[in-house]
CSV table of C-alpha atoms and ligand atoms in Angstrom, one decimal:
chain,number,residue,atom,x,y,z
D,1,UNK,CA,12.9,-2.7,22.7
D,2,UNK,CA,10.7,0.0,20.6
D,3,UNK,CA,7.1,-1.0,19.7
D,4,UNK,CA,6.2,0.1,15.9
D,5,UNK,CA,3.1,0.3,14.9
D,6,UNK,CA,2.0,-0.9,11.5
D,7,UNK,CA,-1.4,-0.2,10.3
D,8,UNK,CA,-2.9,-1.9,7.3
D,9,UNK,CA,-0.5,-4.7,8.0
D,10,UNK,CA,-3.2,-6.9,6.8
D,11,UNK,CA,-3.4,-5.9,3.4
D,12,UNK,CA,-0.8,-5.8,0.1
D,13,UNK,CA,1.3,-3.6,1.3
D,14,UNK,CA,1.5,-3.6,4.5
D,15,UNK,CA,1.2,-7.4,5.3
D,16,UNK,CA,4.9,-7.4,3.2
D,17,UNK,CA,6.1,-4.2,5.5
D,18,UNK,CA,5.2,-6.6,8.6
D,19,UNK,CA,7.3,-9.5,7.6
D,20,UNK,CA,10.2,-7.6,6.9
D,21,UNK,CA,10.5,-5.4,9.5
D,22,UNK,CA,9.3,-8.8,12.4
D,23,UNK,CA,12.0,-10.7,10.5
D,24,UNK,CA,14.8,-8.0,10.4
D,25,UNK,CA,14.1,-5.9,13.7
D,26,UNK,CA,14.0,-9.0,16.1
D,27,UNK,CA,14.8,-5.6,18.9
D,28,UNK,CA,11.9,-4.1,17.7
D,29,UNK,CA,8.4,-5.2,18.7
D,30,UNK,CA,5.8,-4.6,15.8
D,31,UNK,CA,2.1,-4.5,16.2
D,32,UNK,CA,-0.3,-4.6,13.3
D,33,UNK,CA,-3.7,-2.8,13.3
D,34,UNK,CA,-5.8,-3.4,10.7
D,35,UNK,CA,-9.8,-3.5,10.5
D,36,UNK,CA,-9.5,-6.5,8.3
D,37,UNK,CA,-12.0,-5.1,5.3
D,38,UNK,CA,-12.4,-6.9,2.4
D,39,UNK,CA,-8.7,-6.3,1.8
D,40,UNK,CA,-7.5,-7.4,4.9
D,41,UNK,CA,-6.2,-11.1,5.0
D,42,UNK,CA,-4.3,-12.7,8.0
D,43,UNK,CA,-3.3,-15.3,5.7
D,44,UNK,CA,-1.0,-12.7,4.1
D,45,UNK,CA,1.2,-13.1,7.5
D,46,UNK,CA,0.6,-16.8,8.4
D,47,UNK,CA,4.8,-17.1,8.3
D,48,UNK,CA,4.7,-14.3,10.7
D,49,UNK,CA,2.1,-15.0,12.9
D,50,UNK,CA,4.0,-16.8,15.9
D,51,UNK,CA,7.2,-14.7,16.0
D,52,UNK,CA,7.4,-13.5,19.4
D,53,UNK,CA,8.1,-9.8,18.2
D,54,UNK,CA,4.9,-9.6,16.4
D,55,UNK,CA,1.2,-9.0,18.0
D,56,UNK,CA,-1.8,-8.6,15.9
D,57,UNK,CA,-4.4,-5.7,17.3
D,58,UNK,CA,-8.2,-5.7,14.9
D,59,UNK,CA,-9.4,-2.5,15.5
D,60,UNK,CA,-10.9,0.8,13.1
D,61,UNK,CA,-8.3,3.8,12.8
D,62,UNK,CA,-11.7,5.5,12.3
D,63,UNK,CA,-12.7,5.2,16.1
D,64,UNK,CA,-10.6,8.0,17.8
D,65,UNK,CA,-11.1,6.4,21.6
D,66,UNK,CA,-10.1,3.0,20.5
D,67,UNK,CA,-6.8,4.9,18.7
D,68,UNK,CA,-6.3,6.6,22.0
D,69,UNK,CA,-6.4,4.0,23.6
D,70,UNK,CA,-3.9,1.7,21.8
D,71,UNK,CA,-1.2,4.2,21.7
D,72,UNK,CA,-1.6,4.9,25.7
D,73,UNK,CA,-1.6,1.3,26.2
D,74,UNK,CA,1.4,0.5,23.9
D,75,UNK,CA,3.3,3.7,23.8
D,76,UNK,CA,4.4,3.7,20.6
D,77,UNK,CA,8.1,4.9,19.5
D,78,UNK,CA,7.0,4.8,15.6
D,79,UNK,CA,4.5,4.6,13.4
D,80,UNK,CA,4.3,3.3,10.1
D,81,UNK,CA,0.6,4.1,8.5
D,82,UNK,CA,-0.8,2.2,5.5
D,83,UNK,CA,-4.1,1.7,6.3
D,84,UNK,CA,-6.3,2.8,3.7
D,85,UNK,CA,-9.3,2.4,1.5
D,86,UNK,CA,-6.6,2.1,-1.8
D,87,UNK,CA,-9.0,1.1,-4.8
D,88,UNK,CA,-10.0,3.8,-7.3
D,89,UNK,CA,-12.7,2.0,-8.9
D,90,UNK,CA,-14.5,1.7,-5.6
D,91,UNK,CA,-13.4,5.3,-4.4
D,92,UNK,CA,-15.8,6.1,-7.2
D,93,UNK,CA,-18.7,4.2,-6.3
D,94,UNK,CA,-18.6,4.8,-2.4
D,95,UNK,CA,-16.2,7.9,-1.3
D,96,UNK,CA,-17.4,8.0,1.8
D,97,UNK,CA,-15.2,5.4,3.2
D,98,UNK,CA,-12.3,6.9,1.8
D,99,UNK,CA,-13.0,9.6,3.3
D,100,UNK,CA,-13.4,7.9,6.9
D,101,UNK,CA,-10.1,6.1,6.5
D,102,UNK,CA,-8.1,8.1,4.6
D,103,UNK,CA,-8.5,11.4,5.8
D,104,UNK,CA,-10.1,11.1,9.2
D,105,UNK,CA,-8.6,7.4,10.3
D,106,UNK,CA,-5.4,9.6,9.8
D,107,UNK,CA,-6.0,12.5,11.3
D,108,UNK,CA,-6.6,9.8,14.5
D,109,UNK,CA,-3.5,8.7,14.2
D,110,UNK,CA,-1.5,11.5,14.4
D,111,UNK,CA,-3.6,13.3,17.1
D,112,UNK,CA,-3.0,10.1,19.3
D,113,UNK,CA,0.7,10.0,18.2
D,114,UNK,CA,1.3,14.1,19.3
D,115,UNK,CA,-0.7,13.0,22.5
D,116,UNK,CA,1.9,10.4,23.4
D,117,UNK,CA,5.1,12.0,22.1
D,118,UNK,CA,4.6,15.7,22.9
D,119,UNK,CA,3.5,15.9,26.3
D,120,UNK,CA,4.9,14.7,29.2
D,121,UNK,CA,2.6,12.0,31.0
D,122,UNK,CA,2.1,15.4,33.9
D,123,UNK,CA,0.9,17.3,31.2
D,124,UNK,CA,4.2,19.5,30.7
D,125,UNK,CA,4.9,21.0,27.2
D,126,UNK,CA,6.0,19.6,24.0
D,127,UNK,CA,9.4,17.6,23.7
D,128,UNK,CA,11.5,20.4,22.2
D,129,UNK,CA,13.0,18.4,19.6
D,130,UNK,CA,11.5,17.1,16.4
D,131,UNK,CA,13.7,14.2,16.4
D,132,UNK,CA,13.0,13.6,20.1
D,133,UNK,CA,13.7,9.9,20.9
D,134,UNK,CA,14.0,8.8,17.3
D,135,UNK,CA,10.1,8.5,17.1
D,136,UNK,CA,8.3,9.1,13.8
D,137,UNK,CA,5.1,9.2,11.8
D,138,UNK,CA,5.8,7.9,8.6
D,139,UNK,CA,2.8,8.0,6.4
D,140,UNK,CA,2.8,5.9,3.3
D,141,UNK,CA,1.3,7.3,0.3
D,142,UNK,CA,0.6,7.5,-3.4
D,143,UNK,CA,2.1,9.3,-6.6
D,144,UNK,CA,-2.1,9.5,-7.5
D,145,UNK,CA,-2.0,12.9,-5.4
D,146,UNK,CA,-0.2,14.6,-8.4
D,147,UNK,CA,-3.2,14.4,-10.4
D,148,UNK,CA,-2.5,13.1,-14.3
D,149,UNK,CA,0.7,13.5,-16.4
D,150,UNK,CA,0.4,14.2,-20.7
D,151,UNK,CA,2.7,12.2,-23.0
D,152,UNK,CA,6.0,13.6,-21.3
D,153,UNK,CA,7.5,14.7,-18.4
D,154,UNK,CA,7.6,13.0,-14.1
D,155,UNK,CA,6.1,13.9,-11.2
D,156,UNK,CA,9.1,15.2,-8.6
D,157,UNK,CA,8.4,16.2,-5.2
D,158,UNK,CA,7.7,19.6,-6.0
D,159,UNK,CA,5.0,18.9,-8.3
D,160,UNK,CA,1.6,20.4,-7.1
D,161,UNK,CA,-1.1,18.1,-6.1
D,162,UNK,CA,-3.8,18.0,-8.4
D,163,UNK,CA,-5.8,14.4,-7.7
D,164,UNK,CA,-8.8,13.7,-9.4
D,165,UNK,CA,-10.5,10.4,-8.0
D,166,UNK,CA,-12.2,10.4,-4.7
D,167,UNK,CA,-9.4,8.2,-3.6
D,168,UNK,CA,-6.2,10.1,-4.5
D,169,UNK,CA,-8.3,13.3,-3.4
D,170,UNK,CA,-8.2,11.6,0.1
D,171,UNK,CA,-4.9,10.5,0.1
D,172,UNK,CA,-3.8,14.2,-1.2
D,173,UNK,CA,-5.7,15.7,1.6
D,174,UNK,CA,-4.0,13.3,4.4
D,175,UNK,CA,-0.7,14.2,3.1
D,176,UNK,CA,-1.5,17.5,3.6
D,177,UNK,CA,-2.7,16.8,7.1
D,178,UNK,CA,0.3,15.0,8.0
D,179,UNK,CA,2.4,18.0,7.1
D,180,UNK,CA,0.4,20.8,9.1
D,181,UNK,CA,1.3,18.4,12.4
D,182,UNK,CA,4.4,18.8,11.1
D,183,UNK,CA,4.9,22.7,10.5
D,184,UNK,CA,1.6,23.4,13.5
D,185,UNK,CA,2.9,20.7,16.3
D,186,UNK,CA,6.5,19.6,15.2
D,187,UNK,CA,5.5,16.1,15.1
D,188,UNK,CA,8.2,14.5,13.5
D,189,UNK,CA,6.7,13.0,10.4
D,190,UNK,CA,7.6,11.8,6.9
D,191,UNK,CA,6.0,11.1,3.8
D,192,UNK,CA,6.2,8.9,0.6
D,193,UNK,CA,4.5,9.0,-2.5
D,194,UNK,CA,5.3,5.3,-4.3
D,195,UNK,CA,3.7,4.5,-7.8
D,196,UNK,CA,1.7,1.4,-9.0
D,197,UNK,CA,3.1,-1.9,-6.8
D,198,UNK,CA,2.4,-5.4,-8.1
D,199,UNK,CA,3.6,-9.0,-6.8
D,200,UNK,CA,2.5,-11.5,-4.2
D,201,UNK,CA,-1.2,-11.1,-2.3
D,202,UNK,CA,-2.2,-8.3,-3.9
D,203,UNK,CA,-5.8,-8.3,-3.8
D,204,UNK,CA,-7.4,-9.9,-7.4
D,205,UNK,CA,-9.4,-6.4,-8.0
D,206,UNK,CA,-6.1,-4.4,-9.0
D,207,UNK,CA,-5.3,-5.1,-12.4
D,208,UNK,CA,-2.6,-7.7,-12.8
D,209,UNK,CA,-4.1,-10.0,-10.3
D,210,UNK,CA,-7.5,-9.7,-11.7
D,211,UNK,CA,-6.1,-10.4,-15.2
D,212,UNK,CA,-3.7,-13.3,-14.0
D,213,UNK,CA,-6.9,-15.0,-11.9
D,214,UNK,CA,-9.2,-13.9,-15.3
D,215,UNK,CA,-6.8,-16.0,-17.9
D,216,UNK,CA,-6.6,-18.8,-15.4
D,217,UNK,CA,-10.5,-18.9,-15.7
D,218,UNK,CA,-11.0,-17.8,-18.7
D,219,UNK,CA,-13.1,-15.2,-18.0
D,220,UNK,CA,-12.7,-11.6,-20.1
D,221,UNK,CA,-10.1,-9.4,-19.4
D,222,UNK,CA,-11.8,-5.9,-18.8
D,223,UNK,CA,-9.6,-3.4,-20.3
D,224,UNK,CA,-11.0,0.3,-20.1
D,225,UNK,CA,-11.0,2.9,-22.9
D,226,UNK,CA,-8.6,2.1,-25.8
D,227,UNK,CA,-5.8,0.9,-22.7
D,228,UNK,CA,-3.2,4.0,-23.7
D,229,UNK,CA,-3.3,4.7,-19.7
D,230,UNK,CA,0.2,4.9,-18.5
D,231,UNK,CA,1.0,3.5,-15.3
D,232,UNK,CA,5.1,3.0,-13.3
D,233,UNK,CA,4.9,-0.4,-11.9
D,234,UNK,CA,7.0,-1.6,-9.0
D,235,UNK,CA,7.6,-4.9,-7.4
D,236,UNK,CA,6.3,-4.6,-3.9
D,237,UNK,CA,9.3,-5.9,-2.3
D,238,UNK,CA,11.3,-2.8,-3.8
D,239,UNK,CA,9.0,0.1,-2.4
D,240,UNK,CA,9.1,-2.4,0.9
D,241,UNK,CA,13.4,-1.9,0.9
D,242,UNK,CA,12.5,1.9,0.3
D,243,UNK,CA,9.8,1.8,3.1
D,244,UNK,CA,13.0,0.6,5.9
D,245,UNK,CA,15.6,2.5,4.1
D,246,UNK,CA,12.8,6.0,4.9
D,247,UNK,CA,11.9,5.0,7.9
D,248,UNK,CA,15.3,4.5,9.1
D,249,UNK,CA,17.3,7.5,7.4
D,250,UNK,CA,14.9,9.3,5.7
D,251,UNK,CA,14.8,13.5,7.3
D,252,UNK,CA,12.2,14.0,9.6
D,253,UNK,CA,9.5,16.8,7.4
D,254,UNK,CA,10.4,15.5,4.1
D,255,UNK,CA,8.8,13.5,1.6
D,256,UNK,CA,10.0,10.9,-0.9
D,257,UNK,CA,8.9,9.7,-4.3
D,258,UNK,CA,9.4,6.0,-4.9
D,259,UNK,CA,8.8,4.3,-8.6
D,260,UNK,CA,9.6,1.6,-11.1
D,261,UNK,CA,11.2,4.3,-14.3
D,262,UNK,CA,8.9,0.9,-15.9
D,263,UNK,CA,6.4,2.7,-17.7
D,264,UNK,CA,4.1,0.3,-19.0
D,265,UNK,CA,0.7,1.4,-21.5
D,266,UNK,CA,-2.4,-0.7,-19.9
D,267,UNK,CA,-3.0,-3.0,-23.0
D,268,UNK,CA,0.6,-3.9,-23.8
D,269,UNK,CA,0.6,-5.1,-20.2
D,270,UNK,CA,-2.4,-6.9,-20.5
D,271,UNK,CA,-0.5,-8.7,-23.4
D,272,UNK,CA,2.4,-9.4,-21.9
D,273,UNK,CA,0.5,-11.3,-18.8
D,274,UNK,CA,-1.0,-13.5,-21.6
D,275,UNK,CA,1.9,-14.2,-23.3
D,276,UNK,CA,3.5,-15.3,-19.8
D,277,UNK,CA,0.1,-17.5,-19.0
D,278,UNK,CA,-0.1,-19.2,-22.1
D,279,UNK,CA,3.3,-20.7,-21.7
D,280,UNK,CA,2.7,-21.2,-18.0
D,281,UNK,CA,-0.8,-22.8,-19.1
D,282,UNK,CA,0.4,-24.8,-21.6
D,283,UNK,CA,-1.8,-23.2,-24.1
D,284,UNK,CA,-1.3,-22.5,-27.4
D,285,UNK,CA,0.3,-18.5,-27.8
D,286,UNK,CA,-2.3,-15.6,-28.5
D,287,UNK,CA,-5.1,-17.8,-26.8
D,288,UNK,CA,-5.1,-15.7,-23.8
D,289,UNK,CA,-5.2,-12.5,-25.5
D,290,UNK,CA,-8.5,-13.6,-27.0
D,291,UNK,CA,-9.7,-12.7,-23.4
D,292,UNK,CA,-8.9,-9.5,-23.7
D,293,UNK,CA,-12.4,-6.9,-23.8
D,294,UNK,CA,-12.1,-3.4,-23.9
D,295,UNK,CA,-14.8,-2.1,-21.5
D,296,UNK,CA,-16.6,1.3,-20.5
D,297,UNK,CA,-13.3,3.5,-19.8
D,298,UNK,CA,-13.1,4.5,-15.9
D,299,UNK,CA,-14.6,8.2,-15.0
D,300,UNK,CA,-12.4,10.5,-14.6
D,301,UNK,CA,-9.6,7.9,-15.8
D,302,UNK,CA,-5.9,9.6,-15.6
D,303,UNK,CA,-3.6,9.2,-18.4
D,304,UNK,CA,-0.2,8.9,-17.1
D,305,UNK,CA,2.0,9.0,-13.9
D,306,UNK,CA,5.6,8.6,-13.7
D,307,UNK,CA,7.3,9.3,-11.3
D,308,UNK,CA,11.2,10.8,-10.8
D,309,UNK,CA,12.6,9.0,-7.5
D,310,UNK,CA,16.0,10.7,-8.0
D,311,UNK,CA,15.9,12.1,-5.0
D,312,UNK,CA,15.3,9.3,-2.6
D,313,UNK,CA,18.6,7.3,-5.0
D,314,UNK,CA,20.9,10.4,-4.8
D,315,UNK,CA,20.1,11.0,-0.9
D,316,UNK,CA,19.3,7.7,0.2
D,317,UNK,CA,21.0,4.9,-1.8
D,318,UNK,CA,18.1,3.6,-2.9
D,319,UNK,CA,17.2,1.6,-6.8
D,320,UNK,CA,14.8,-0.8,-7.4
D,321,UNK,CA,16.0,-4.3,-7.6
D,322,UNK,CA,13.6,-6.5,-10.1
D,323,UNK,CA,13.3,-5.7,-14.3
D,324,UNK,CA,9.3,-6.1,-14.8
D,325,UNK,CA,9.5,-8.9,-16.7
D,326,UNK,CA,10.9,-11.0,-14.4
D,327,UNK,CA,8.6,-9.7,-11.3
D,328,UNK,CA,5.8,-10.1,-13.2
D,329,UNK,CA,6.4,-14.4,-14.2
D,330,UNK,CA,7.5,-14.1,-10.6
D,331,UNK,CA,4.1,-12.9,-9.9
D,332,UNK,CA,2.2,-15.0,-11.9
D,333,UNK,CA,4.1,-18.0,-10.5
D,334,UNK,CA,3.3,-16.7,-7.3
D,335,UNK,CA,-0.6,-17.1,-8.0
D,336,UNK,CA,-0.6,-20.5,-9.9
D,337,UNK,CA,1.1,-21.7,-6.7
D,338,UNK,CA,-0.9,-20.1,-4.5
D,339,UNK,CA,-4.3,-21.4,-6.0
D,340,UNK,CA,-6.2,-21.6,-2.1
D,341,UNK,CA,-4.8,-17.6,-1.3
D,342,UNK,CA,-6.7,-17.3,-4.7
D,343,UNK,CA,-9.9,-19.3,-4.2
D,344,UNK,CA,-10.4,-18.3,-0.8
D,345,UNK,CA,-10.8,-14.5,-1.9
D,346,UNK,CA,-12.6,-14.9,-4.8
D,347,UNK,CA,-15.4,-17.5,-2.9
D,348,UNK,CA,-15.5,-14.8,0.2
D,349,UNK,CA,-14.2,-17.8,2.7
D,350,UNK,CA,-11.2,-15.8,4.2
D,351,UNK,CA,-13.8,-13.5,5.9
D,352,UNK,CA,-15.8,-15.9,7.1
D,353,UNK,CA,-12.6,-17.3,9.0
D,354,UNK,CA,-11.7,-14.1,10.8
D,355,UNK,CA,-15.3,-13.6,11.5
D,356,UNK,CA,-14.9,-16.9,13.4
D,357,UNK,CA,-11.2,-16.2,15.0
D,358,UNK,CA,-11.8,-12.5,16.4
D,359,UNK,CA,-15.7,-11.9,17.2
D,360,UNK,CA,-14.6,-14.2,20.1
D,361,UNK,CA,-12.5,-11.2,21.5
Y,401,LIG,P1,-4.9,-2.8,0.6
Y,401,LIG,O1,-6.2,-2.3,0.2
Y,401,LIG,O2,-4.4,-4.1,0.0
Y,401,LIG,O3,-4.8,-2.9,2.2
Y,401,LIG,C1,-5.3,-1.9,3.0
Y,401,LIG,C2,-5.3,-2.5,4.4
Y,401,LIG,O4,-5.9,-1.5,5.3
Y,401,LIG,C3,-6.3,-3.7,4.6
Y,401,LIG,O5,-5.6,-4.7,5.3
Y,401,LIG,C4,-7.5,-3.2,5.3
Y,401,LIG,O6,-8.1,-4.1,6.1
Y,401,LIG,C5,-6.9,-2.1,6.2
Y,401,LIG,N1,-7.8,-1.0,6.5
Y,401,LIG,C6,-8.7,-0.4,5.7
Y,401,LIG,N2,-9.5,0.5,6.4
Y,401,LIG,C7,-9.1,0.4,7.7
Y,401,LIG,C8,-9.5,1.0,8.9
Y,401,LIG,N3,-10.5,1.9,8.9
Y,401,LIG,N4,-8.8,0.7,10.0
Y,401,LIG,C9,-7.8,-0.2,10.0
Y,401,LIG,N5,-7.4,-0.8,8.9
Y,401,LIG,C10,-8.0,-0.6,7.8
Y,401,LIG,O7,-3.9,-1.5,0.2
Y,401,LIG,P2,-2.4,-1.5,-0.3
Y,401,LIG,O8,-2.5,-1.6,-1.8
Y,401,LIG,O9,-1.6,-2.5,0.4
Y,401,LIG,O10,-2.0,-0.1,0.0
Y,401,LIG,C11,-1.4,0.2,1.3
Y,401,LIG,C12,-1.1,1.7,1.4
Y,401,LIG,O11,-0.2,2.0,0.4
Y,401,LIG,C13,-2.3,2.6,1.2
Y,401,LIG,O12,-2.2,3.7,2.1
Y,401,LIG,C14,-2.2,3.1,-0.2
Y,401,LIG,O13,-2.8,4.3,-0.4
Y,401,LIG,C15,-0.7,3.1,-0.4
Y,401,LIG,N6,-0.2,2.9,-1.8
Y,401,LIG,C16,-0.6,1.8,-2.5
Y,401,LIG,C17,-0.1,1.6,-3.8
Y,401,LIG,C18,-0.5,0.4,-4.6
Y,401,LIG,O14,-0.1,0.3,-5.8
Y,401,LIG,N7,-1.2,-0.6,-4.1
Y,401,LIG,C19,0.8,2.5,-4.3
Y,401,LIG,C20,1.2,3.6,-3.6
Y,401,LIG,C21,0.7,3.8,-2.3
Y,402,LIG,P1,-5.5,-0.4,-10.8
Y,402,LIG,O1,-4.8,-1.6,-10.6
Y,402,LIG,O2,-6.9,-0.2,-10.3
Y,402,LIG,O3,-4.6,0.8,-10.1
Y,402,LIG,P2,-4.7,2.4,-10.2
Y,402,LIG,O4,-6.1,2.7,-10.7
Y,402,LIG,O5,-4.5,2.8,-8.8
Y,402,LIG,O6,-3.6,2.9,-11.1
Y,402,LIG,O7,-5.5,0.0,-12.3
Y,402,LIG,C1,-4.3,0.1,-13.1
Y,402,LIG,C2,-4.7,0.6,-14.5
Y,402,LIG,O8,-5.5,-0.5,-15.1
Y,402,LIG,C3,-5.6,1.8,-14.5
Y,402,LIG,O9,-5.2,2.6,-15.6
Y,402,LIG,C4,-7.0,1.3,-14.7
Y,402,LIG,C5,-6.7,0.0,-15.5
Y,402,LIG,N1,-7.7,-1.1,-15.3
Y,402,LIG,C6,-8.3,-1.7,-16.4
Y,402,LIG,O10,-8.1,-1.3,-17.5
Y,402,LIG,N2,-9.1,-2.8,-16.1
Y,402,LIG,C7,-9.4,-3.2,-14.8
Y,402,LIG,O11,-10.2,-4.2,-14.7
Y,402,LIG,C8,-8.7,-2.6,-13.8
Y,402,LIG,C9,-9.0,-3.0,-12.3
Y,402,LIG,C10,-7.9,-1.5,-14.0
């Protein structure tokens, strides 16, 4: 049986990478390691939580004897890393802890994953082959590391990293990290760079939960600048299919780009959330839009990424699955229904129970 482990398995992302691969991989044996920060929330995995393949480890990727530790204790065949600070907006008020996580939480990780897989328990010299045993680093990553596109064109895998915010800055300089193991140490890594995700348990600070939970409320619907920013949305469940398909076929040293080709400017999205709620809601159509206030824009706010994932369709089969519309009522459904998921967030309960459930440890 291999042991994965998943980090960040808490959060968005992640907690979606967990259930799939317990539920698929009943050989593999997948432990989550997440810090549980404002963004982490067990109650993203409660379907999960009792499989027998699945263990659940709180710890800081940030504390390099606790990382140590783990991966002695566990030997770990693979890794799949998505813990991360991942908001920009915060990145801007406090870069400091993207910097912890995102940079040196990685750099942890893969010094504790060449400890394990490159020397011999007796101290003898590296495995000689990359591939060695089938065990990999896959580090999961964002299209923000390009920096910000004009009116035309995509980012490719070859485009050079410009990012501008302290938090695509740190996830630009991890993926650069994660290659020199790579090239320095032959550690068999890979890398993805996946645009904006949206659907199920996404935290309500990102944009379309904040604006679904804001119509529900009727609170304002904080749009910054003019809203002409371009983002690529994907449902999470696709970049989760192109997560397995990459971890399982994907070449050791290479890097992927995953996206929607579902370009979307900020404000018409913002629209077409409050068309969806007002039917959903019952109310009458435009009242939701009346919500909608454009605020202060964002410093430093980029204009556009799109990204070109012809690469990972042409070499690895992949396409995403959902058109936007329908993920996005999909996603809205999935909030109305999941009001307590919701409430529990926004009134700061969830951290109160793990406070209760792990301090005991
Ligand atoms: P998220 O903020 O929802 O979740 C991050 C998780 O990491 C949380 O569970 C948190 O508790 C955990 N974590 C944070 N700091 C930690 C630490 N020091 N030690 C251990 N765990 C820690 O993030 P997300 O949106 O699910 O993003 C996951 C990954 O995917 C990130 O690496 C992000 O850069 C990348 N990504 C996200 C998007 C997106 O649209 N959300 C797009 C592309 C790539
Ligand atoms: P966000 O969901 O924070 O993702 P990212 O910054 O990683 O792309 O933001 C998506 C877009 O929406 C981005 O252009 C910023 C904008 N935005 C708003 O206009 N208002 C908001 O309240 C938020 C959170 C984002």
């Amino acid at each position: 049986m291999k042991t994965i482990l998943i980090t960040g398995g808490a959060g968005f992302i992640g907690s979606h990478v967990v259930r799939l691969f317990v539920k698929k991989y009943s050989d593999y044996k997948i432990v989550n390691l997440d810090k549980l920060t404002y963004a982490g929330n067990l109650a993203n995995l409660e379907d999960v939580e009792k499989e027998k393949n699945y263990e659940f480890v709180k710890g800081d990727i940030v504390d390099g004897e606790f990382i140590n530790t783990l991966f002695t204790k566990y030997k770990f065949d693979g890794v799949i890393h998505l813990a991360a600070e991942s908001h920009v907006d915060r990145s801007i008020v406090n870069p400091m802890d993207f910097i912890m996580t995102n940079i040196v939480g990685t750099v942890n990780l893969l010094n504790a994953a060449k400890n394990i897989w490159m020397e011999n328990m007796d101290g003898k010299p590296c495995l000689p082959d990359r591939q060695a045993a089938g065990r990999k680093f896959y580090h999961i990553s964002t299209d923000e590391v390009y920096g910000s596109l004009g009116k035309e064109g995509f980012f490719t895998e070859k485009t050079s990293y410009d990012p501008r915010s302290p938090y695509s800055a740190s996830k630009a300089s991890s993926d650069h990290i994660v290659r020199a193991y790579f090239h320095t140490y032959n550690l068999p890594v890979i890398i993805s760079n996946c645009s904006n995700n949206y659907g199920a348990n996404q935290f309500p600070e990102k944009l379309i939960p904040l604006c679904i939970n804001n119509i529900k409320n009727n609170k304002p619907l904080p749009v910054y600048g003019k809203g002409e920013n371009v983002r690529d949305w994907l449902w999470v469940e696709d970049h989760v299919n192109a997560i397995d398909l990459i971890y399982h076929s994907g070449k050791t040293g290479e890097t992927y780009n995953i996206g929607g080709n579902n370009e979307w400017k900020n404000i018409d999205l913002v629209k077409q959330l409050c068309r969806i709620m007002d039917i959903k809601l019952g109310r009458a159509k435009g009242e939701s839009e009346k919500l909608i206030t454009f605020v202060k824009d964002r410093a430093g706010h980029d204009l556009r990424y799109a990204i070109d994932s012809g690469k990972l369709q042409k070499e690895l089969g992949w396409s995403p699955s959902l058109q936007f519309e329908e993920g996005l009522e999909k996603t809205v459904d999935w909030y109305l229904k999941n009001e307590k998921w919701l409430n529990n967030i926004t009134s700061g309960e969830y951290q109160k129970y793990y406070d209760n459930q792990y301090v005991k440890r």
